[in-house]
PDB file of C-alpha atoms in Angstrom:
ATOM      1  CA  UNK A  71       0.000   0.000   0.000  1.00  0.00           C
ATOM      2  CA  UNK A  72       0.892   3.259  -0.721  1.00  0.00           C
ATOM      3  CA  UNK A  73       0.907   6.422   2.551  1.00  0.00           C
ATOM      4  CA  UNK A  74       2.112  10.086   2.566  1.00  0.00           C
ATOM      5  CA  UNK A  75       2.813  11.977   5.143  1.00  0.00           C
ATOM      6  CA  UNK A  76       2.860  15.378   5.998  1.00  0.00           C
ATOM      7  CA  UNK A  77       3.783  15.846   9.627  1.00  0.00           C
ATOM      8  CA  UNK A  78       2.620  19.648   9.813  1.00  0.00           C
ATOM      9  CA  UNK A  79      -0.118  20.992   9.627  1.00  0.00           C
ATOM     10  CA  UNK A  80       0.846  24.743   9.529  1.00  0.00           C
ATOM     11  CA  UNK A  81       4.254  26.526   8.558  1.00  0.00           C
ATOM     12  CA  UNK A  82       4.789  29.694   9.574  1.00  0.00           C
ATOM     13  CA  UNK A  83       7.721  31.921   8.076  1.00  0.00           C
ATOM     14  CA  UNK A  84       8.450  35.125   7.769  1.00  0.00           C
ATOM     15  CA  UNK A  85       8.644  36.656   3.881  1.00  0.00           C
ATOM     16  CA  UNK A  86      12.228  36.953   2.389  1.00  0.00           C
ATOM     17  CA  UNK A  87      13.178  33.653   4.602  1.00  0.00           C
ATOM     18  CA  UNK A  88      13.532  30.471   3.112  1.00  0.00           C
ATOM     19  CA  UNK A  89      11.041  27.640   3.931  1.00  0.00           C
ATOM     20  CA  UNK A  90      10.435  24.096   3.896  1.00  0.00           C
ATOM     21  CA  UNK A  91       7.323  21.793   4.045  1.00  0.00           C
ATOM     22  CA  UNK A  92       8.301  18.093   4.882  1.00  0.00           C
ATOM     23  CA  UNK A  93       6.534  15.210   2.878  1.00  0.00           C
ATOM     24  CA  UNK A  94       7.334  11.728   3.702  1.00  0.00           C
ATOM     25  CA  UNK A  95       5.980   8.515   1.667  1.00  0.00           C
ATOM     26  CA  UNK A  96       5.533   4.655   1.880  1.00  0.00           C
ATOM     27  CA  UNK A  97       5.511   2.743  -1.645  1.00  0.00           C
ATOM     28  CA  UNK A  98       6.800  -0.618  -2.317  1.00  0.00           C
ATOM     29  CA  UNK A  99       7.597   0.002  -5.233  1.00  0.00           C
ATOM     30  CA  UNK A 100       9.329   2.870  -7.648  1.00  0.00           C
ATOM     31  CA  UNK A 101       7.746   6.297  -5.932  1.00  0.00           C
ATOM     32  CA  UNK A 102       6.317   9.193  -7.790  1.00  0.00           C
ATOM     33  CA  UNK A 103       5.903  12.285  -6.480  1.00  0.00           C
ATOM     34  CA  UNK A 104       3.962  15.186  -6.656  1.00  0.00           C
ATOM     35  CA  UNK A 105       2.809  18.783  -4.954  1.00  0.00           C
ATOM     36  CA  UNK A 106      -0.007  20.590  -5.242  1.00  0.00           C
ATOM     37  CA  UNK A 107      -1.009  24.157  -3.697  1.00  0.00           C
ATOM     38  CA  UNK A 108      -4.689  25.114  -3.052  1.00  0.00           C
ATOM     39  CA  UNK A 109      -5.595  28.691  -2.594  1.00  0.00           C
ATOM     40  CA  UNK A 110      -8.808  29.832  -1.069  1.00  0.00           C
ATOM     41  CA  UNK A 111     -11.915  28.509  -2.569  1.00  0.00           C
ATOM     42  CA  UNK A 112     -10.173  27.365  -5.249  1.00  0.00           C
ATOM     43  CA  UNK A 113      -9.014  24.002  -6.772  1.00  0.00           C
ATOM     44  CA  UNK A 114      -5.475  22.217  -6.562  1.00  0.00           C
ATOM     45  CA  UNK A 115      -3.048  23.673  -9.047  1.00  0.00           C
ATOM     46  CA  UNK A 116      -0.042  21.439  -9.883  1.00  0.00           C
ATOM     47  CA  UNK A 117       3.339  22.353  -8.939  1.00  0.00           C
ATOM     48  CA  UNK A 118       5.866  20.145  -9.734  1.00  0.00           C
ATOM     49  CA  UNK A 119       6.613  16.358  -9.515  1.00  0.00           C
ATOM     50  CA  UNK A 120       9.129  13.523  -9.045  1.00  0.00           C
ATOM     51  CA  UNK A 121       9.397  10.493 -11.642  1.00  0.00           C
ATOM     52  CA  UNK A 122      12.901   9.806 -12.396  1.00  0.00           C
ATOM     53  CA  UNK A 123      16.322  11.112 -12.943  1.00  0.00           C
ATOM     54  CA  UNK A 124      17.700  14.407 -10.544  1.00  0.00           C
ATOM     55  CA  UNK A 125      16.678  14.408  -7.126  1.00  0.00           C
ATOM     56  CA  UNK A 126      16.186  18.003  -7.228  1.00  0.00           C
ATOM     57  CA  UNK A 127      13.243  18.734  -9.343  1.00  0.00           C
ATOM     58  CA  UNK A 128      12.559  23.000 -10.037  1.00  0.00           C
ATOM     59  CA  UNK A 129       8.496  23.939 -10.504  1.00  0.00           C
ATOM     60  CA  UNK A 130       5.899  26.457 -10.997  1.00  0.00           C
ATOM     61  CA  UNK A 131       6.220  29.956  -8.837  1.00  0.00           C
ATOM     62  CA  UNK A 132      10.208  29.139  -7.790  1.00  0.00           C
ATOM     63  CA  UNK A 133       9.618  26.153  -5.907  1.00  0.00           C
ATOM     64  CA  UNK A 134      11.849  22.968  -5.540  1.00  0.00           C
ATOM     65  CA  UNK A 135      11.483  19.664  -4.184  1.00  0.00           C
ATOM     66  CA  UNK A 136      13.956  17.238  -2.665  1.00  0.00           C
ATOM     67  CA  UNK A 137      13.916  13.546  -3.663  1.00  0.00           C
ATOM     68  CA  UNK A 138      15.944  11.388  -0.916  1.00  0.00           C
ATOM     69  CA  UNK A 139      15.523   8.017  -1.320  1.00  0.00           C
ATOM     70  CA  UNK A 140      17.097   6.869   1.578  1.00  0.00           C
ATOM     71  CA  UNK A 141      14.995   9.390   3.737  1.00  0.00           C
ATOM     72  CA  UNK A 142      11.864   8.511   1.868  1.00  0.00           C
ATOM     73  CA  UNK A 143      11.146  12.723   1.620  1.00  0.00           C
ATOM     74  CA  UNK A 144      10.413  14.722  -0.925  1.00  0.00           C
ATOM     75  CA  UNK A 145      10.191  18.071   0.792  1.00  0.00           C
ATOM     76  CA  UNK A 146       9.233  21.101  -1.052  1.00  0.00           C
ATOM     77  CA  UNK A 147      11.186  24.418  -0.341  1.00  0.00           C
ATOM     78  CA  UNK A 148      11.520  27.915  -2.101  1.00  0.00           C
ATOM     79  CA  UNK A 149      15.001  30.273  -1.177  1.00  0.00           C
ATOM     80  CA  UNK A 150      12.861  33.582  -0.063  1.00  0.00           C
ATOM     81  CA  UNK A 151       9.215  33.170   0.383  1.00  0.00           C
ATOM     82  CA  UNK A 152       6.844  35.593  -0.829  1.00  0.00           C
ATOM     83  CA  UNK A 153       3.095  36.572   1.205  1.00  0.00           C
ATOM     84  CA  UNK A 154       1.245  35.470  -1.427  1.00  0.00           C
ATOM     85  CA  UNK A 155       2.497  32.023  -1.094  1.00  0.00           C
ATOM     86  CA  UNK A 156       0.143  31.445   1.804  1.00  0.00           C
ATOM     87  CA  UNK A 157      -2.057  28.533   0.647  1.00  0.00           C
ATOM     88  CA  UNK A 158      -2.452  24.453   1.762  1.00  0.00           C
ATOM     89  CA  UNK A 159       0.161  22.435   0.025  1.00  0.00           C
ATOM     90  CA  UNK A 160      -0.722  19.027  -0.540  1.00  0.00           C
ATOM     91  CA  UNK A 161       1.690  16.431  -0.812  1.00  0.00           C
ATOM     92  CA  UNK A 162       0.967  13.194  -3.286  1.00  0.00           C
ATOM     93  CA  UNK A 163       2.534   9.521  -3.970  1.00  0.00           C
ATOM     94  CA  UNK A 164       1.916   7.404  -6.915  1.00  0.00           C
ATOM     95  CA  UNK A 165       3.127   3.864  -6.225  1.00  0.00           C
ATOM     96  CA  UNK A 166       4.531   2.218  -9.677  1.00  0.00           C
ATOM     97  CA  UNK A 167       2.065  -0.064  -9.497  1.00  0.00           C
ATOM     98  CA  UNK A 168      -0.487   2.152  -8.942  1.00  0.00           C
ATOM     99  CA  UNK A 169      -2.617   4.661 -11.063  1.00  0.00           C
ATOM    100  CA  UNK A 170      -4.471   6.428  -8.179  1.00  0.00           C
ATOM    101  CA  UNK A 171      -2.536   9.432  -6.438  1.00  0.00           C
ATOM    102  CA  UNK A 172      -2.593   9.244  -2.061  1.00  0.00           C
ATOM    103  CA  UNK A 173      -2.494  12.731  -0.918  1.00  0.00           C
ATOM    104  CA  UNK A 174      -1.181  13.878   2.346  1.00  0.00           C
ATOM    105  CA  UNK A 175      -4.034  15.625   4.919  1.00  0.00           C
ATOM    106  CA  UNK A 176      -2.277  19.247   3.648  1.00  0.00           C
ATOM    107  CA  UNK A 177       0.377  21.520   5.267  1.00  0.00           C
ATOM    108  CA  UNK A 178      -0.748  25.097   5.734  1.00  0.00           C
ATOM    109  CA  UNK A 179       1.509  27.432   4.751  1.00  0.00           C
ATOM    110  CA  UNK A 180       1.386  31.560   6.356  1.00  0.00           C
ATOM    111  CA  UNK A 181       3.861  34.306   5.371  1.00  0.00           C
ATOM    112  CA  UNK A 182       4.135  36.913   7.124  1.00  0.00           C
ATOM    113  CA  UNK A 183       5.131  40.534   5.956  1.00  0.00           C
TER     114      UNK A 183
ATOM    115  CA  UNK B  53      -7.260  26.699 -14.180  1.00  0.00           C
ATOM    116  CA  UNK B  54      -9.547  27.563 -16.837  1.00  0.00           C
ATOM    117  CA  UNK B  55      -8.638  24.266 -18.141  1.00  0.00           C
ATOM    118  CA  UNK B  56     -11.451  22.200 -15.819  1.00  0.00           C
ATOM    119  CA  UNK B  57     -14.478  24.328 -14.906  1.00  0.00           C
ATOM    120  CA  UNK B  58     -16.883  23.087 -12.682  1.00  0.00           C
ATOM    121  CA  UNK B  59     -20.676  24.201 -11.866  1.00  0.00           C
ATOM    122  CA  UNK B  60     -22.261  25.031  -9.783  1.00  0.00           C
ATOM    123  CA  UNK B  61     -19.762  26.668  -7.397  1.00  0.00           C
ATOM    124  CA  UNK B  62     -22.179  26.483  -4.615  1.00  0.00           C
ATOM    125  CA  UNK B  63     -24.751  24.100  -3.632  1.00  0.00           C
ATOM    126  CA  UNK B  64     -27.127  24.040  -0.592  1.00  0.00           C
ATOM    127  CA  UNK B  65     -29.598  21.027  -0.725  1.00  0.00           C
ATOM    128  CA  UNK B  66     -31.588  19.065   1.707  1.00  0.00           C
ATOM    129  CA  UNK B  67     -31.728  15.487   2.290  1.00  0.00           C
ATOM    130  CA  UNK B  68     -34.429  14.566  -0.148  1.00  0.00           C
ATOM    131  CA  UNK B  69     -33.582  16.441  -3.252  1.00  0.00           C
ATOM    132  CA  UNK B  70     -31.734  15.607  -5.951  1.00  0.00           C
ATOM    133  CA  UNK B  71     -29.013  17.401  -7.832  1.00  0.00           C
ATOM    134  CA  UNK B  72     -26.049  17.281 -10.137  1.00  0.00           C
ATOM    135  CA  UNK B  73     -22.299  18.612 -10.147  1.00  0.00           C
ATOM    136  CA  UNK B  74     -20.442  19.138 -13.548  1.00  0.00           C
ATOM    137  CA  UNK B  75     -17.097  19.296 -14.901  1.00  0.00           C
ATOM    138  CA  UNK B  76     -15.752  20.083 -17.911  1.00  0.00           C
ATOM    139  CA  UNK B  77     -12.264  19.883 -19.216  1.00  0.00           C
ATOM    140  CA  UNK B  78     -10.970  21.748 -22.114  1.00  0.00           C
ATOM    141  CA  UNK B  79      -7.569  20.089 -22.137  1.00  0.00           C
ATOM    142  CA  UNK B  80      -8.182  17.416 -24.437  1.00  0.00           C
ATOM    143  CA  UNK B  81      -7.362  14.981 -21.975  1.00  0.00           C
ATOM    144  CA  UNK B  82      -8.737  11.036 -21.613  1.00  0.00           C
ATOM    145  CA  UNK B  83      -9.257  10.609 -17.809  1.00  0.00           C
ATOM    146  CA  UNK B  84     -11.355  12.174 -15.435  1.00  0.00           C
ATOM    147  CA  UNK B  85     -11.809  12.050 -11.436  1.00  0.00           C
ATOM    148  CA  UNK B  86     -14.514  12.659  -8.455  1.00  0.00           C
ATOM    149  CA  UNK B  87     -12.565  14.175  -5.315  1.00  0.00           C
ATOM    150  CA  UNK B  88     -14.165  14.610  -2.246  1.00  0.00           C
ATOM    151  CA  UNK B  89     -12.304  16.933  -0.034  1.00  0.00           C
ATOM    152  CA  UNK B  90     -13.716  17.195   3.476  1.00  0.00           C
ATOM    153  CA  UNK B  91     -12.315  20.036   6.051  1.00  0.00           C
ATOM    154  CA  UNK B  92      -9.130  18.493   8.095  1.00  0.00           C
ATOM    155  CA  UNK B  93      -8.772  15.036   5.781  1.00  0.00           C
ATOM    156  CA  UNK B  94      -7.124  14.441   2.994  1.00  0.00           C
ATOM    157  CA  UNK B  95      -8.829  14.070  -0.720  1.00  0.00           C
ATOM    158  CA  UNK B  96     -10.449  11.059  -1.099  1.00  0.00           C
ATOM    159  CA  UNK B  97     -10.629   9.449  -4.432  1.00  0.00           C
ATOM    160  CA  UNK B  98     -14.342   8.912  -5.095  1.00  0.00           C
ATOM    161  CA  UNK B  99     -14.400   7.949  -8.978  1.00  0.00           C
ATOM    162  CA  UNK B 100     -12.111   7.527 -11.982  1.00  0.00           C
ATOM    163  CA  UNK B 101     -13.490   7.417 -15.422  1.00  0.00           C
ATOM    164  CA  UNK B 102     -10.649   6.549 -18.665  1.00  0.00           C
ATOM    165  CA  UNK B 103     -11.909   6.953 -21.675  1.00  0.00           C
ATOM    166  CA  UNK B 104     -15.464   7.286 -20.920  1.00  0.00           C
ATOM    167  CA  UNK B 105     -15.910   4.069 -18.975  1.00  0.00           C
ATOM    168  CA  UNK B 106     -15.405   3.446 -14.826  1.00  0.00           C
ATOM    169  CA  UNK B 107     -12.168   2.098 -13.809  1.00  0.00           C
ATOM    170  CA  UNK B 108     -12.353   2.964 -10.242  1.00  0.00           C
ATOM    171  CA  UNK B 109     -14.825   3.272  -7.944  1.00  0.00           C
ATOM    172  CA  UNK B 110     -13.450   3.672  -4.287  1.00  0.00           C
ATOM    173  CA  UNK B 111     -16.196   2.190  -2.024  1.00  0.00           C
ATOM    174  CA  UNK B 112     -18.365   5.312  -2.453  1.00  0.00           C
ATOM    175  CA  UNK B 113     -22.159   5.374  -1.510  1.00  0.00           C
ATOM    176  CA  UNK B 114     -24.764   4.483  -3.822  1.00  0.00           C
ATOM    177  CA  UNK B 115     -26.441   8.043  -3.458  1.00  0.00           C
ATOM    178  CA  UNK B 116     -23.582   9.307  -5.302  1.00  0.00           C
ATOM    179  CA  UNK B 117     -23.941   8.123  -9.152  1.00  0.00           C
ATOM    180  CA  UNK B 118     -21.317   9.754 -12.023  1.00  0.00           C
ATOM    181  CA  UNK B 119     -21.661   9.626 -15.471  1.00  0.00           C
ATOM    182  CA  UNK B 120     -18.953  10.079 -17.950  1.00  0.00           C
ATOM    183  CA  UNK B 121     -21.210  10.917 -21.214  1.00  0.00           C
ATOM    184  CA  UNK B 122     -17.522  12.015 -23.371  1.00  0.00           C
ATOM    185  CA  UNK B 123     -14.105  12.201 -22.543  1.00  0.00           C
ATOM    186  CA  UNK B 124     -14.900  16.168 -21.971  1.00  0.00           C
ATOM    187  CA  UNK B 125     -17.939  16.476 -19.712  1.00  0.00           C
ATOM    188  CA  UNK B 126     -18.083  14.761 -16.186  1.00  0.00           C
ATOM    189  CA  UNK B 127     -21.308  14.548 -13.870  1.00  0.00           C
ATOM    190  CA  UNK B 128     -21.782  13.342 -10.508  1.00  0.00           C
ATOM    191  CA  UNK B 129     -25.632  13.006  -9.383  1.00  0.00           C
ATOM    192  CA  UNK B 130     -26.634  13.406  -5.949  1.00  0.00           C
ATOM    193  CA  UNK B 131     -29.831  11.693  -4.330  1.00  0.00           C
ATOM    194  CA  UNK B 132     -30.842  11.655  -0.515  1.00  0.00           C
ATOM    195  CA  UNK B 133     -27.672  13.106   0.913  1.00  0.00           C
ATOM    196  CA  UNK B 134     -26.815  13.070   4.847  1.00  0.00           C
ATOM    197  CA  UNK B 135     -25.120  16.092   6.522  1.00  0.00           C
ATOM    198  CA  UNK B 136     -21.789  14.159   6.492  1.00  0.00           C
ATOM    199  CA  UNK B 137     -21.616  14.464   2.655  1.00  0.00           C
ATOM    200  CA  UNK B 138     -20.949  18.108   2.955  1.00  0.00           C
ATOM    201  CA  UNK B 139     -17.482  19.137   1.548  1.00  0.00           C
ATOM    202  CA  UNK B 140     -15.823  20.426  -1.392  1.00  0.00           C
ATOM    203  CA  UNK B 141     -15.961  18.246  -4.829  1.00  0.00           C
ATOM    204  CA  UNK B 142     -13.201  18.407  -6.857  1.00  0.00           C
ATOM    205  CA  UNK B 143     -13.228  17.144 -10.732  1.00  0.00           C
ATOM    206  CA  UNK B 144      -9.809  16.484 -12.241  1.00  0.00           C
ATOM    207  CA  UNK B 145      -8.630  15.372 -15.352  1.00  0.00           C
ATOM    208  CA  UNK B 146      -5.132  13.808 -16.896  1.00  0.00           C
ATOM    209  CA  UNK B 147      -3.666  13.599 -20.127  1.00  0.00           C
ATOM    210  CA  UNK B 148      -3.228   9.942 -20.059  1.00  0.00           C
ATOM    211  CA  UNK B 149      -5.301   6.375 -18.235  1.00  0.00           C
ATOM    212  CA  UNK B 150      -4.159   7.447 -15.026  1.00  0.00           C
ATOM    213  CA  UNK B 151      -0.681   5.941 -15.398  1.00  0.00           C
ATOM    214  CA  UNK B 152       2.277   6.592 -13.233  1.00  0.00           C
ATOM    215  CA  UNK B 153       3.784   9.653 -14.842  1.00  0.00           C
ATOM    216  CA  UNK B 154       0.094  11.307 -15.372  1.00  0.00           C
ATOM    217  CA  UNK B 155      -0.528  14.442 -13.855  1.00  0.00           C
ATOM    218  CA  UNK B 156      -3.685  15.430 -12.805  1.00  0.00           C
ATOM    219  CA  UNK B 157      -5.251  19.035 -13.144  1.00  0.00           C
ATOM    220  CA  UNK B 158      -7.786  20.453 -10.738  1.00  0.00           C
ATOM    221  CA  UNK B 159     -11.126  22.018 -11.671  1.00  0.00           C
ATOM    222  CA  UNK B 160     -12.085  24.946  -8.712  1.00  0.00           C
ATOM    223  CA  UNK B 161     -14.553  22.495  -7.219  1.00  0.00           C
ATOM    224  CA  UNK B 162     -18.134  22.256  -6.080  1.00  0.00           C
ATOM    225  CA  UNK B 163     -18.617  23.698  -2.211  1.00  0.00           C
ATOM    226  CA  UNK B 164     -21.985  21.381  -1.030  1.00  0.00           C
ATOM    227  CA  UNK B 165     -23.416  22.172   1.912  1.00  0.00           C
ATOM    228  CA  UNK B 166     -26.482  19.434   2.804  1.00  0.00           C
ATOM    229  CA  UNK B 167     -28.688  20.422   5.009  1.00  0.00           C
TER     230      UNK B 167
END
């Protein structure tokens, strides 16, 4: 079976400082990753994702993730963070052997002027 | 996010009527999903159609029914809800049959509130 994790369920930073939001995952097979951020009273908007090849994978609005295998993370992070990054970040795995996506219960993200 | 649309935005209904959500994706895509996303739980995967036919149907209660009538339109029916079925339906679609590489893109979803 296939689990994510997100072990936060807010994030606080201030803008201009770096941040992080963890994701950890549980396949038995080959993982594939992916975040998503939701803004208010709208849908999930795609932001990058993990299949294969460098562990650091660059997205949509400056964010990065973090593959590490041996970890089992895939955190996502951004060098300065900006207010209007506030949203709920969802992390999701796609076990190889899967076609379904598990997402994680959401991290809340607030920035701070 | 144009891409998916979804109607209505809002829904209030009581426990004996009977409504329907829609999506529509203009992405050209061959998959489509039912989302259910309740307040402090993660999404829940209600439905997945692939080329207009049911490939997945997680467990979900018979009072919800979709229909897939093209690869482009998406409809889930609603009958004799309960209070617990409140929450925020989200229609997705992906390029592909849902393999591993797919990505999925979000329509703005349905807010339901049953009373």
């Amino acid at each position: 079976a296939q689990s994510v994790a997100q072990p936060e369920d807010q994030v606080n930073v201030a803008e201009g400082n770096p941040l992080t939001v963890k994701c950890t995952y549980s396949v038995s097979g080959n993982p594939y990753l992916f975040w998503y951020v939701q803004y208010p009273n709208r849908g999930l908007q795609f932001l990058l994702k993990y299949i294969t090849g460098d562990n650091l994978v660059k997205g949509s609005y400056g964010f990065e993730a973090e593959f590490n295998k041996s970890q089992t993370s895939f955190h996502l992070k951004k060098p300065s963070a900006l207010v209007s990054d506030s949203a709920l970040y969802f992390c999701a795995v796609r076990d190889g052997g899967y076609s379904t996506l598990t997402f994680g219960k959401g991290t809340m993200l607030l920035v701070s002027p | 996010e144009t891409g998916v649309t979804q109607t209505p935005r809002h829904l209030v209904m009581g426990m004996t009527n009977k409504k329907s959500l829609k999506c529509e994706q203009h992405l050209g895509h061959n998959a489509m999903y039912w989302y259910k996303q309740s307040a402090k739980k993660p999404l829940e995967l209600m439905f997945v159609y692939s080329l207009e036919e049911r490939v997945e149907n997680n467990s979900v209660p018979s009072r919800f029914s979709p229909e897939c009538p093209n690869s482009s339109h998406l409809f889930l029916h609603l009958h004799t809800l309960q209070p617990e079925d409140s929450a925020l339906y989200l229609c997705a679609s992906s390029q592909g049959t849902g393999g591993i590489t797919d990505t999925q893109y979000f329509g703005p979803g349905t807010r339901l509130t049953v009373l």
